Tab-separated table of C-alpha atoms in Angstrom:
chain	number	residue	atom	x	y	z
W	14	MET	CA	32.790	16.784	10.799
W	15	ASP	CA	33.592	19.155	13.585
W	16	PRO	CA	36.721	21.669	13.094
W	17	PRO	CA	39.685	20.882	15.129
W	18	GLY	CA	39.590	21.838	18.795
W	19	PHE	CA	35.731	22.137	18.623
W	20	SER	CA	33.791	20.702	21.459
W	21	HIS	CA	30.068	20.547	21.652
W	22	PRO	CA	28.287	22.392	24.436
W	23	PRO	CA	27.161	20.538	27.522
W	24	ALA	CA	23.991	18.466	27.199
W	25	GLU	CA	21.031	19.497	29.470
W	26	ASP	CA	18.395	16.751	30.245
W	27	GLY	CA	19.668	14.775	27.163
W	28	GLY	CA	19.602	17.601	24.804
W	29	CYS	CA	22.175	20.139	23.614
W	30	ASN	CA	22.804	23.384	25.486
W	31	PHE	CA	23.040	26.387	22.903
W	32	GLU	CA	23.094	28.950	25.519
W	33	PHE	CA	26.430	30.211	24.127
W	34	VAL	CA	24.551	31.148	20.852
W	35	SER	CA	22.123	33.509	22.430
W	36	ASP	CA	22.469	37.119	21.229
W	37	SER	CA	25.887	36.442	19.680
W	38	SER	CA	26.689	37.826	16.315
W	39	ASN	CA	29.321	35.211	15.811
W	40	PHE	CA	26.810	32.249	16.144
W	41	SER	CA	23.534	33.849	15.119
W	42	ASP	CA	22.271	34.475	11.605
W	43	ARG	CA	19.345	36.856	12.149
W	44	PRO	CA	18.745	40.091	13.970
W	45	LEU	CA	15.405	40.101	15.907
W	46	ARG	CA	13.788	43.424	16.584
W	47	ILE	CA	11.315	43.402	19.569
W	48	GLU	CA	8.920	46.402	19.746
W	49	ILE	CA	7.483	46.873	23.262
W	50	VAL	CA	4.090	48.670	23.312
W	51	ALA	CA	2.416	50.207	26.296
W	52	VAL	CA	-0.547	48.546	27.957
W	53	LEU	CA	-3.655	50.875	27.918
W	54	PRO	CA	-5.106	51.351	31.242
W	55	GLU	CA	-8.642	50.034	31.713
W	56	GLY	CA	-11.058	50.030	34.534
W	57	ARG	CA	-10.852	47.303	37.005
W	58	PRO	CA	-13.671	44.734	36.897
W	59	GLU	CA	-16.064	44.742	39.852
W	60	GLY	CA	-14.711	42.502	42.818
W	61	GLU	CA	-11.153	42.310	41.326
W	62	GLY	CA	-8.534	43.001	43.988
W	63	ASP	CA	-4.979	44.178	44.033
W	64	SER	CA	-3.226	40.889	44.785
W	65	GLU	CA	-0.603	39.558	42.277
W	66	TRP	CA	-2.910	36.668	41.239
W	67	ASP	CA	-5.753	39.300	40.560
W	68	ARG	CA	-3.542	41.296	38.362
W	69	HIS	CA	-2.553	38.156	36.430
W	70	ARG	CA	-6.130	37.201	36.026
W	71	LYS	CA	-6.849	40.565	34.644
W	72	ARG	CA	-3.736	40.306	32.279
W	73	ARG	CA	-4.791	36.889	31.198
W	74	ARG	CA	-8.291	38.218	30.117
W	75	GLU	CA	-6.622	41.009	28.222
W	76	ALA	CA	-4.307	38.587	26.644
W	77	ILE	CA	-7.058	36.365	25.440
W	78	GLU	CA	-9.018	39.316	23.882
W	79	LYS	CA	-5.937	40.461	22.108
W	80	ARG	CA	-5.256	36.997	20.750
W	81	LYS	CA	-8.651	36.812	19.304
W	82	ASP	CA	-8.194	40.282	17.551
W	83	GLU	CA	-4.859	39.205	16.220
W	84	GLN	CA	-6.263	36.061	14.837
W	85	GLU	CA	-8.964	37.894	13.167
W	86	GLY	CA	-6.447	40.271	11.673
W	87	GLU	CA	-4.105	37.381	10.755
W	88	SER	CA	-1.293	38.519	13.207
W	89	VAL	CA	0.118	40.842	10.549
W	90	ALA	CA	1.697	43.311	13.035
W	91	MET	CA	3.250	40.601	15.163
W	92	ILE	CA	5.200	38.627	12.636
W	93	GLU	CA	5.974	40.980	9.709
W	94	GLY	CA	9.466	42.292	8.985
W	95	SER	CA	9.944	45.940	9.574
W	96	PRO	CA	12.197	48.680	8.216
W	97	SER	CA	15.692	49.010	9.403
W	98	GLY	CA	16.668	51.348	12.229
W	99	ASP	CA	15.681	51.729	15.752
W	100	GLU	CA	12.784	54.119	15.311
W	101	PRO	CA	9.310	52.730	16.185
W	102	SER	CA	7.651	51.705	12.949
W	103	ARG	CA	3.960	51.592	11.743
W	104	PRO	CA	2.878	48.133	10.825
W	105	SER	CA	1.483	48.062	7.281
W	106	GLY	CA	-0.987	45.397	8.026
W	107	SER	CA	-4.636	45.822	8.510
W	108	SER	CA	-4.457	45.028	12.185
W	109	TRP	CA	-2.889	48.478	12.909
W	110	SER	CA	-5.100	51.503	13.809
W	111	MET	CA	-4.749	54.953	15.365
W	112	ASP	CA	-6.030	53.366	18.558
W	113	SER	CA	-3.004	50.893	18.668
W	114	PRO	CA	-0.891	51.475	21.752
W	115	PRO	CA	2.264	53.275	21.264
W	116	VAL	CA	5.873	51.634	21.160
W	117	ILE	CA	7.677	52.693	24.192
W	118	ARG	CA	10.884	50.699	23.705
W	119	ILE	CA	12.742	48.560	21.227
W	120	LYS	CA	15.082	45.715	21.855
W	121	SER	CA	17.498	44.206	19.170
W	122	LEU	CA	18.893	40.803	19.655
W	123	TYR	CA	20.920	38.378	17.432
W	124	VAL	CA	19.134	35.048	17.122
W	125	SER	CA	19.736	31.665	15.338
W	126	SER	CA	16.807	31.209	13.104
W	127	THR	CA	17.649	27.429	12.984
W	128	ILE	CA	17.358	26.916	16.756
W	129	LEU	CA	14.332	29.031	17.143
W	130	SER	CA	12.495	27.467	14.199
W	131	ALA	CA	13.453	23.962	15.428
W	132	LYS	CA	11.636	24.827	18.829
W	133	SER	CA	8.638	26.680	17.501
W	134	PRO	CA	6.342	26.409	14.399
W	135	PHE	CA	5.737	30.198	15.022
W	136	PHE	CA	9.317	31.028	14.374
W	137	TYR	CA	9.613	28.609	11.616
W	138	LYS	CA	6.907	30.461	9.718
W	139	LEU	CA	8.334	33.709	10.681
W	140	PHE	CA	11.827	33.048	9.409
W	141	SER	CA	10.723	31.216	6.304
W	142	ASN	CA	7.457	32.646	4.927
W	143	GLY	CA	7.223	35.945	6.684
W	144	MET	CA	10.755	37.304	6.053
W	145	ARG	CA	10.853	35.944	2.430
W	146	GLU	CA	7.589	37.765	1.661
W	147	SER	CA	8.689	41.123	3.140
W	148	GLY	CA	12.184	40.859	1.706
W	149	GLN	CA	13.727	41.786	5.245
W	150	GLN	CA	16.823	40.325	6.760
W	151	HIS	CA	15.533	40.690	10.225
W	152	ALA	CA	12.184	40.002	11.851
W	153	THR	CA	9.998	41.999	14.326
W	154	LEU	CA	7.976	40.915	17.158
W	155	ARG	CA	5.545	43.178	18.958
W	156	ILE	CA	4.651	42.497	22.417
W	157	ASP	CA	3.110	44.210	25.415
W	158	ALA	CA	5.220	45.639	28.136
W	159	SER	CA	3.884	43.002	30.561
W	160	GLU	CA	5.220	40.212	28.376
W	161	GLU	CA	8.985	41.488	28.055
W	162	ALA	CA	10.512	39.563	30.979
W	163	ALA	CA	8.530	36.556	30.047
W	164	LEU	CA	9.748	36.706	26.504
W	165	MET	CA	13.373	36.969	27.451
W	166	GLU	CA	13.000	33.972	29.643
W	167	LEU	CA	11.346	32.110	26.849
W	168	LEU	CA	14.184	33.022	24.353
W	169	SER	CA	16.747	31.878	26.941
W	170	PHE	CA	14.911	28.542	27.405
W	171	MET	CA	15.006	27.870	23.686
W	172	TYR	CA	18.719	27.982	23.782
W	173	SER	CA	19.425	26.389	27.118
W	174	GLY	CA	16.416	24.386	28.151
W	175	LYS	CA	16.343	26.130	31.520
W	176	LEU	CA	14.485	29.043	33.223
W	177	SER	CA	16.036	31.373	35.693
W	178	THR	CA	12.924	32.000	37.781
W	179	THR	CA	10.872	29.953	40.236
W	180	SER	CA	8.335	32.881	40.786
W	181	PRO	CA	4.848	31.384	40.047
W	182	THR	CA	3.530	34.456	38.552
W	183	LEU	CA	6.327	34.982	36.188
W	184	LEU	CA	6.239	31.227	35.312
W	185	LEU	CA	2.598	31.787	34.417
W	186	ASP	CA	3.634	34.671	32.152
W	187	VAL	CA	6.128	32.474	30.560
W	188	LEU	CA	3.627	29.791	30.000
W	189	MET	CA	1.248	32.286	28.333
W	190	VAL	CA	4.001	33.695	26.136
W	191	ALA	CA	5.312	30.120	25.300
W	192	ASP	CA	1.668	29.356	24.230
W	193	LYS	CA	1.676	32.520	22.085
W	194	PHE	CA	4.763	31.696	20.324
W	195	GLU	CA	4.000	27.868	20.203
W	196	VAL	CA	6.996	26.706	22.200
W	197	VAL	CA	5.472	23.392	23.546
W	198	SER	CA	8.611	22.163	25.419
W	199	CYS	CA	8.775	25.399	27.501
W	200	MET	CA	4.960	25.091	28.200
W	201	ARG	CA	5.572	21.624	29.648
W	202	HIS	CA	8.520	22.732	31.595
W	203	CYS	CA	6.506	25.631	33.089
W	204	CYS	CA	3.603	23.310	34.023
W	205	GLU	CA	6.068	20.990	35.820
W	206	LEU	CA	7.564	23.799	37.782
W	207	LEU	CA	4.269	25.255	38.656
W	208	LYS	CA	2.931	21.928	39.736
W	209	SER	CA	5.929	21.516	42.075
W	210	LEU	CA	5.401	24.771	43.857
W	211	PRO	CA	2.919	25.281	46.834
W	212	MET	CA	-0.543	25.956	45.642
W	213	SER	CA	-3.260	28.261	46.839
W	214	GLN	CA	-6.901	28.589	45.924
W	215	GLU	CA	-6.148	31.753	43.942
W	216	SER	CA	-3.330	30.097	42.014
W	217	ALA	CA	-5.460	26.936	41.438
W	218	LEU	CA	-8.361	28.975	39.980
W	219	LEU	CA	-5.934	30.911	37.796
W	220	TYR	CA	-4.579	27.583	36.350
W	221	LEU	CA	-8.002	26.303	35.690
W	222	GLU	CA	-8.919	29.703	33.969
W	223	LEU	CA	-6.053	29.362	31.345
W	224	PRO	CA	-7.716	29.752	27.990
W	225	SER	CA	-8.854	26.550	26.192
W	226	SER	CA	-7.048	27.917	22.935
W	227	ILE	CA	-3.792	26.949	24.650
W	228	SER	CA	-1.710	24.854	22.169
W	229	MET	CA	-1.244	21.192	22.895
W	230	ALA	CA	-3.705	21.030	25.679
W	231	SER	CA	-1.917	17.815	26.892
W	232	ALA	CA	0.852	19.857	28.157
W	233	LEU	CA	-1.461	21.706	30.593
W	234	ARG	CA	-3.209	18.596	31.604
W	235	PRO	CA	-1.020	17.621	34.659
W	236	LEU	CA	-1.155	21.179	35.991
W	237	THR	CA	-4.970	21.605	35.599
W	238	GLU	CA	-5.532	18.212	37.092
W	239	ALA	CA	-3.405	19.163	40.202
W	240	ALA	CA	-5.288	22.400	40.425
W	241	ARG	CA	-8.624	20.571	40.264
W	242	GLU	CA	-7.580	18.125	43.010
W	243	PHE	CA	-6.401	20.996	45.230
W	244	LEU	CA	-9.872	22.630	44.984
W	245	VAL	CA	-11.698	19.481	45.528
W	246	ASN	CA	-9.710	18.593	48.512
W	247	GLY	CA	-10.527	22.204	50.058
W	248	PHE	CA	-14.336	21.624	49.389
W	249	LYS	CA	-14.414	17.766	49.916
W	250	ASP	CA	-16.938	18.086	52.674
W	251	LEU	CA	-19.812	20.304	51.285
W	252	THR	CA	-21.877	19.825	54.388
W	253	LYS	CA	-19.388	22.136	56.246
W	254	ASN	CA	-18.075	24.622	53.595
W	255	GLN	CA	-21.034	25.811	51.697
W	256	ASP	CA	-20.306	29.590	52.305
W	257	GLY	CA	-16.851	29.115	50.623
W	258	LEU	CA	-18.448	27.238	47.614
W	259	MET	CA	-20.779	30.137	47.097
W	260	GLU	CA	-17.593	32.402	46.501
W	261	LEU	CA	-15.980	30.258	43.838
W	262	PRO	CA	-16.057	31.386	40.142
W	263	LEU	CA	-17.370	29.161	37.523
W	264	VAL	CA	-14.323	27.140	36.850
W	265	GLY	CA	-13.984	26.408	40.481
W	266	MET	CA	-17.582	25.197	40.703
W	267	GLU	CA	-16.946	22.986	37.711
W	268	ALA	CA	-13.898	21.444	39.479
W	269	VAL	CA	-15.809	20.625	42.391
W	270	LEU	CA	-18.902	19.254	40.690
W	271	SER	CA	-16.667	17.029	38.485
W	272	SER	CA	-15.341	14.937	41.338
W	273	ASP	CA	-16.819	11.717	42.642
W	274	ASP	CA	-15.217	12.227	46.004
W	275	VAL	CA	-17.120	15.343	47.375
W	276	GLN	CA	-19.073	14.544	50.430
W	277	VAL	CA	-22.638	15.819	50.305
W	278	ALA	CA	-25.881	14.557	51.820
W	279	SER	CA	-27.410	13.708	48.477
W	280	GLU	CA	-27.513	14.829	44.828
W	281	ASP	CA	-30.830	16.647	45.701
W	282	ALA	CA	-28.922	18.713	48.235
W	283	LEU	CA	-26.051	19.280	45.798
W	284	TYR	CA	-28.482	20.427	43.065
W	285	ASP	CA	-29.873	23.030	45.562
W	286	LEU	CA	-26.414	24.347	46.262
W	287	VAL	CA	-25.685	24.572	42.545
W	288	LEU	CA	-28.946	26.497	41.974
W	289	LYS	CA	-28.327	28.941	44.782
W	290	TRP	CA	-24.826	29.551	43.397
W	291	ALA	CA	-26.163	30.033	39.876
W	292	ARG	CA	-28.786	32.451	41.040
W	293	ARG	CA	-26.320	34.449	42.932
W	294	HIS	CA	-23.549	34.639	40.175
W	295	HIS	CA	-25.773	34.881	37.275
W	296	PRO	CA	-29.051	36.711	38.188
W	297	ARG	CA	-30.109	37.135	34.593
W	298	LEU	CA	-32.297	34.096	33.553
W	299	GLU	CA	-30.957	33.957	30.066
W	300	GLU	CA	-27.388	33.891	31.330
W	301	ARG	CA	-28.044	31.397	33.985
W	302	GLN	CA	-29.701	29.076	31.394
W	303	GLU	CA	-26.670	29.383	29.181
W	304	VAL	CA	-24.414	28.476	32.003
W	305	PHE	CA	-26.488	25.350	32.939
W	306	GLY	CA	-26.827	24.251	29.408
W	307	THR	CA	-23.112	24.491	28.371
W	308	ARG	CA	-21.192	24.158	31.656
W	309	LEU	CA	-22.761	23.182	34.764
W	310	GLY	CA	-25.820	20.920	33.811
W	311	ARG	CA	-23.529	18.194	32.464
W	312	LEU	CA	-21.842	17.859	35.900
W	313	ILE	CA	-25.109	17.436	37.961
W	314	ARG	CA	-25.715	13.571	38.532
W	315	PHE	CA	-29.540	13.677	37.779
W	316	PRO	CA	-29.837	9.848	37.788
W	317	TYR	CA	-28.902	9.929	41.607
W	318	MET	CA	-31.617	12.539	42.333
W	319	SER	CA	-34.818	11.422	43.911
W	320	SER	CA	-38.025	11.183	41.757
W	321	ARG	CA	-39.648	14.033	44.001
W	322	LYS	CA	-36.602	16.311	43.189
W	323	LEU	CA	-36.760	15.394	39.432
W	324	ARG	CA	-40.303	16.550	39.281
W	325	LYS	CA	-39.208	19.918	40.852
W	326	VAL	CA	-36.512	20.280	38.102
W	327	LEU	CA	-39.200	20.232	35.558
W	328	THR	CA	-40.834	23.189	37.136
W	329	HIS	CA	-37.720	25.343	37.421
W	330	ASN	CA	-36.965	27.709	34.667
W	331	ASP	CA	-33.250	28.108	35.596
W	332	MET	CA	-32.561	25.423	32.949
W	333	ASP	CA	-33.750	25.427	29.336
W	334	GLN	CA	-36.770	23.372	29.196
W	335	GLU	CA	-35.399	21.224	26.486
W	336	PHE	CA	-32.299	20.616	28.518
W	337	SER	CA	-34.212	19.780	31.786
W	338	ASN	CA	-36.638	17.465	29.907
W	339	LYS	CA	-33.916	15.520	28.436
W	340	ALA	CA	-31.825	15.296	31.737
W	341	VAL	CA	-34.942	14.073	33.720
W	342	LEU	CA	-35.791	11.619	31.068
W	343	GLU	CA	-32.228	10.222	30.931
W	344	ALA	CA	-32.298	10.001	34.753
W	345	LEU	CA	-35.634	7.951	34.858
W	346	PHE	CA	-34.318	5.513	32.243
W	347	PHE	CA	-31.126	5.050	34.137
W	348	LYS	CA	-33.104	4.283	37.304
W	349	ALA	CA	-35.103	1.710	35.398
W	350	GLU	CA	-31.869	-0.229	34.279
W	351	PRO	CA	-30.853	-3.359	36.095
W	352	ALA	CA	-27.807	-2.894	38.506
W	353	HIS	CA	-25.272	-4.425	36.132
W	354	ARG	CA	-26.340	-2.141	33.266
W	355	ARG	CA	-26.185	0.952	35.598
W	356	GLN	CA	-22.573	-0.013	36.607
W	357	ALA	CA	-21.659	-0.436	32.939
W	358	LEU	CA	-23.034	3.062	32.170
W	359	ALA	CA	-21.134	4.514	34.983
W	360	MET	CA	-17.828	3.072	33.753
W	361	ASP	CA	-18.281	4.021	30.207
W	362	ASP	CA	-19.089	7.655	31.006
W	363	VAL	CA	-15.486	8.819	31.765
W	364	THR	CA	-15.915	12.473	30.679
W	365	ASN	CA	-18.859	13.874	32.573
W	366	ARG	CA	-19.216	11.214	35.122
W	367	ARG	CA	-23.054	11.871	35.263
W	368	PHE	CA	-23.744	8.151	35.813
W	369	ALA	CA	-21.029	7.706	38.591
W	370	GLU	CA	-22.155	7.761	42.215
W	371	ARG	CA	-20.566	10.339	44.616
W	372	ALA	CA	-19.620	9.888	48.249
W	373	TYR	CA	-23.238	10.597	49.502
W	374	LYS	CA	-23.931	10.714	53.239
W	375	TYR	CA	-27.300	9.255	52.561
W	376	ARG	CA	-27.375	6.245	50.059
W	377	PRO	CA	-29.588	6.663	46.901
W	378	VAL	CA	-32.682	4.543	46.696
W	379	LYS	CA	-34.930	3.536	43.830
W	380	VAL	CA	-38.605	4.011	44.649
W	381	VAL	CA	-41.756	2.567	42.770
W	382	GLU	CA	-45.072	4.291	43.973
W	383	PHE	CA	-48.643	3.038	43.699
W	384	GLU	CA	-51.785	4.744	44.616
W	385	LEU	CA	-54.386	2.022	43.980
W	386	PRO	CA	-55.889	-0.132	45.245
W	387	CYS	CA	-53.948	1.274	48.243
W	388	THR	CA	-51.084	3.713	48.925
W	389	GLN	CA	-47.920	1.762	48.629
W	390	CYS	CA	-44.241	2.228	47.580
W	391	ILE	CA	-41.432	-0.394	47.005
W	392	VAL	CA	-38.121	0.863	47.926
W	393	TYR	CA	-34.712	-0.598	46.704
W	394	LEU	CA	-31.487	-0.016	48.598
W	395	ASP	CA	-28.157	-1.498	47.319
W	396	LEU	CA	-25.123	-1.567	49.636
W	397	LYS	CA	-21.624	-2.477	48.363
W	398	ARG	CA	-19.670	-5.162	50.305
W	399	GLU	CA	-17.064	-2.544	51.467
W	400	GLU	CA	-19.856	-0.267	52.599
W	401	CYS	CA	-21.197	-3.036	54.904
W	402	ALA	CA	-17.539	-3.896	56.141
W	403	HIS	CA	-17.201	-0.258	57.294
W	404	LEU	CA	-20.251	-0.680	59.477
W	405	PHE	CA	-18.495	-3.039	61.913
W	406	PRO	CA	-18.520	-2.875	64.948
W	407	SER	CA	-21.377	-0.208	65.511
W	408	GLY	CA	-21.804	1.835	62.463
W	409	ARG	CA	-24.948	2.865	60.580
W	410	VAL	CA	-25.735	3.966	57.026
W	411	TYR	CA	-28.918	5.848	56.089
W	412	SER	CA	-30.764	6.001	52.826
W	413	GLN	CA	-32.031	9.105	51.184
W	414	ALA	CA	-35.593	10.161	52.036
W	415	PHE	CA	-38.446	8.612	50.241
W	416	TYR	CA	-42.182	9.651	50.545
W	417	ILE	CA	-45.505	7.801	51.000
W	418	GLY	CA	-48.649	9.599	51.788
W	419	GLY	CA	-46.929	12.923	51.734
W	420	GLN	CA	-44.644	11.791	54.558
W	421	GLY	CA	-40.797	11.432	54.474
W	422	PHE	CA	-39.246	8.065	55.481
W	423	PHE	CA	-35.807	6.511	55.320
W	424	LEU	CA	-33.928	3.181	55.819
W	425	SER	CA	-31.062	2.668	57.973
W	426	ALA	CA	-28.643	-0.339	58.075
W	427	HIS	CA	-26.795	-1.059	61.272
W	428	CYS	CA	-24.166	-3.373	62.572
W	429	ASN	CA	-25.699	-4.474	66.057
W	430	ARG	CA	-24.496	-6.418	68.927
W	431	GLU	CA	-26.787	-8.993	70.140
W	432	VAL	CA	-27.408	-8.685	73.922
W	433	GLN	CA	-27.829	-12.399	74.667
W	434	SER	CA	-25.176	-13.826	72.361
W	435	SER	CA	-22.918	-10.793	72.309
W	436	CYS	CA	-22.330	-11.588	68.567
W	437	HIS	CA	-22.518	-8.734	65.891
W	438	CYS	CA	-25.200	-8.947	63.305
W	439	PHE	CA	-26.867	-6.941	60.403
W	440	GLY	CA	-29.894	-4.932	61.143
W	441	LEU	CA	-32.342	-3.045	59.013
W	442	PHE	CA	-34.674	-0.312	60.091
W	443	LEU	CA	-37.463	1.991	58.902
W	444	GLY	CA	-37.811	5.541	60.172
W	445	MET	CA	-39.914	8.471	59.782
W	446	GLN	CA	-38.610	12.031	59.443
W	447	GLU	CA	-39.434	14.397	62.196
W	448	LYS	CA	-42.332	16.595	61.166
W	449	GLY	CA	-44.882	17.743	63.668
W	450	SER	CA	-46.968	15.268	65.462
W	451	VAL	CA	-48.502	13.426	62.556
W	452	SER	CA	-48.953	9.709	62.956
W	453	PHE	CA	-48.950	7.025	60.264
W	454	THR	CA	-49.801	3.334	60.536
W	455	VAL	CA	-47.696	1.480	57.930
W	456	ASP	CA	-47.415	-2.149	56.985
W	457	TYR	CA	-43.826	-2.985	55.889
W	458	GLU	CA	-41.835	-5.896	54.791
W	459	PHE	CA	-38.132	-6.286	54.394
W	460	SER	CA	-36.620	-8.498	51.822
W	461	ALA	CA	-33.139	-9.374	50.264
W	462	ARG	CA	-31.852	-11.005	47.161
W	463	THR	CA	-30.564	-14.362	47.966
W	464	MET	CA	-28.237	-16.777	46.166
W	465	PRO	CA	-28.385	-18.990	44.175
W	466	SER	CA	-31.902	-17.930	42.698
W	467	GLY	CA	-31.097	-14.092	42.837
W	468	GLN	CA	-34.825	-13.595	43.797
W	469	PHE	CA	-35.970	-11.374	46.770
W	470	ASP	CA	-36.684	-13.403	49.905
W	471	SER	CA	-38.873	-12.006	52.539
W	472	LYS	CA	-36.930	-11.680	55.884
W	473	TYR	CA	-39.280	-9.656	58.204
W	474	LYS	CA	-42.857	-8.320	58.240
W	475	GLY	CA	-44.392	-5.942	60.631
W	476	LYS	CA	-46.902	-3.163	61.267
W	477	TYR	CA	-46.246	0.008	63.199
W	478	THR	CA	-47.762	3.368	63.933
W	479	PHE	CA	-45.112	5.980	63.502
W	480	SER	CA	-44.699	9.368	64.983
W	481	GLY	CA	-42.052	11.987	64.248
W	482	GLY	CA	-38.555	10.579	64.905
W	483	LYS	CA	-39.427	7.033	65.550
W	484	ALA	CA	-37.949	4.027	63.704
W	485	VAL	CA	-38.732	0.326	63.674
W	486	GLY	CA	-36.980	-2.745	62.256
W	487	TYR	CA	-35.146	-5.955	63.030
W	488	ARG	CA	-31.905	-6.079	64.699
W	489	ASN	CA	-30.691	-9.422	63.141
W	490	LEU	CA	-32.303	-9.366	59.641
W	491	PHE	CA	-30.642	-12.519	58.410
W	492	ALA	CA	-30.510	-14.447	61.644
W	493	ILE	CA	-26.830	-15.113	61.391
W	494	PRO	CA	-23.828	-13.654	62.974
W	495	TRP	CA	-21.976	-10.847	61.383
W	496	THR	CA	-18.935	-13.167	60.416
W	497	SER	CA	-21.282	-15.366	58.385
W	498	PHE	CA	-23.022	-12.431	56.849
W	499	MET	CA	-19.786	-10.908	55.510
W	500	ALA	CA	-18.056	-14.461	54.689
W	501	ASP	CA	-16.847	-14.802	51.082
W	502	ASP	CA	-19.610	-17.532	50.623
W	503	SER	CA	-22.376	-15.453	51.967
W	504	LEU	CA	-25.632	-15.917	50.175
W	505	TYR	CA	-26.551	-12.237	50.205
W	506	PHE	CA	-23.770	-10.474	48.212
W	507	ILE	CA	-24.312	-10.869	44.521
W	508	ASN	CA	-21.376	-9.481	42.559
W	509	GLY	CA	-20.321	-7.634	45.763
W	510	VAL	CA	-23.685	-5.991	46.257
W	511	LEU	CA	-26.225	-6.415	48.903
W	512	HIS	CA	-29.707	-5.782	47.454
W	513	LEU	CA	-32.429	-4.849	49.893
W	514	ARG	CA	-36.073	-4.105	49.388
W	515	ALA	CA	-38.690	-2.592	51.636
W	516	GLU	CA	-42.394	-2.625	50.880
W	517	LEU	CA	-44.548	0.042	52.612
W	518	THR	CA	-48.379	0.029	52.619
W	519	ILE	CA	-50.969	2.542	54.165
W	520	GLU	CA	-54.314	1.061	54.333
C-alpha cells in the first residue's frame, strides 16, 4: 500500500517513469563509481577518412577488439567493486596490466539497483554476485572516454524510457553501450530512432557492420534490413553503377548480392563483377578464397549461370576447389530439375536465396548440347505470364546467350502488330551475336508446351544462313491474336508459365 499523499510518477509508453530516482540519495540504494579511461591513440587504417562516420567506424572496431579481450579476461575490471574514495584504483583482476590506459576522470552517481537490475542482466549480476563476492557497498564501471556521453544517456533511459538526443552518431554510441551493458529495451529504442532518421550510404554501411555479437540480434533486424534496402536501392541497376559497386566494403557487397531485385544482364555478368571486386579488395589468394568460401560464394546464384560460365568457374582458383566443385554440381542438378521442382527449391531457400531468380535483363535458358551425329543444341526458355503481359504493345525480352559451333546465339520474344489485320500477336526470333563476318547455316525449330497434354508441339521450322547481327523467326508463333494468347483459358500457359523450346542444328 502506498503512503498517504504519495502519487506514482507519470507513465511513459505504458510503463513507469522513474526519472525522479536518478542520482538521488533519497530514492537510490547504491553508489555507482564510473572510472573513465583515456583512449590510447592508434594509427589510422589506410583509406579511413576524417568524417564523423569514419571515426565511428574506427571506434566500433576498437570496441569489438576490447570486448573480445574483456571476454577472455572474464571482464573482471569492468564489474568488480573498488575501494572507497575518489582516487583511481588498480583493478585486482587478471585483465589489468601496465599497458592499460590511465583513468583520467571519476564520476560517482546514486543508482537504484532494483531498477537497473530489472532493465539489464549485466547490472543484475553486478549488484547480486559481483558486490556480494567483493564485499563492497558500491560498484565500479570502467569505460572509455568515448563512451561517457552514451553511458549517461543509457542510465537516463533506464529510469525514464527516453533519450535526449536525436544525433545519429550519438544514438549509435548509445546502441553500442546498451549492447555492452545488455539493455535490450534501449537497443530497440535506438534502432527505431536511427531507422526513422535520413540514411546515407556511410550510415547504412556502418549499421551493417555492427558486430554479430550484439545481444538479441532481433532488436537490430529492422535497422539492418532498412540499411540493406537503402543500399540495394542505390545499386539497383548494376548495368549503370559498376564503379560505385567496386568501392563498397564487404558488408555492402553482401547486401547487394542478397537482393532478388538488382537489375543485371545475367548471373554470368554479376559473377564477373564479384570476381573483379574480390581481386581488387583481396589481392592475396588465400584471403580471397576465404571471403568467397565464407561470405560471398553463398550469395552467387550459380544455378542461373550458363553452362559455359560454370565451366570457367571450375578453372578459376579464386574459390577453393572443393567449394567451386560443390557449387557447380549443385547448379547442374538444379538445371536438370523440372520447373515445379525448381520453383519449390527457390521458395524453400529463404536464407541465401541461391535458387531464386533475380531481375535479369536477359532471361536464363537451359541448354542441352550434342556433338554427334551432328552439332545440335536444344534451348529451353520459360516466360511467366506477367512477363508476357509487360510486352504489350511493342515490347521485347531477350534470352541469355547460348553457343553452338563456337558461335553465340540468343532468343527474343516480341509483341508484334500484324500489318494486315492490325492485331497484336506473340512472336519468337533467333538471333546471332555480332562477331566479325562469320556466317552459319542453321536449321531451327520452335516449339511450345500446349495444354492439355503438356507436351511440346512444333510451331515453326526454318533454315537460315546467319551473319553477325541478323535474326530470323516468326511474327505470330501461335497464329492467334494477342488477346487469345493471354486469355485465362490460353492453351500455352501451364501454371502461369509459357514453356518455349528452340532446336538448332548445324549440318
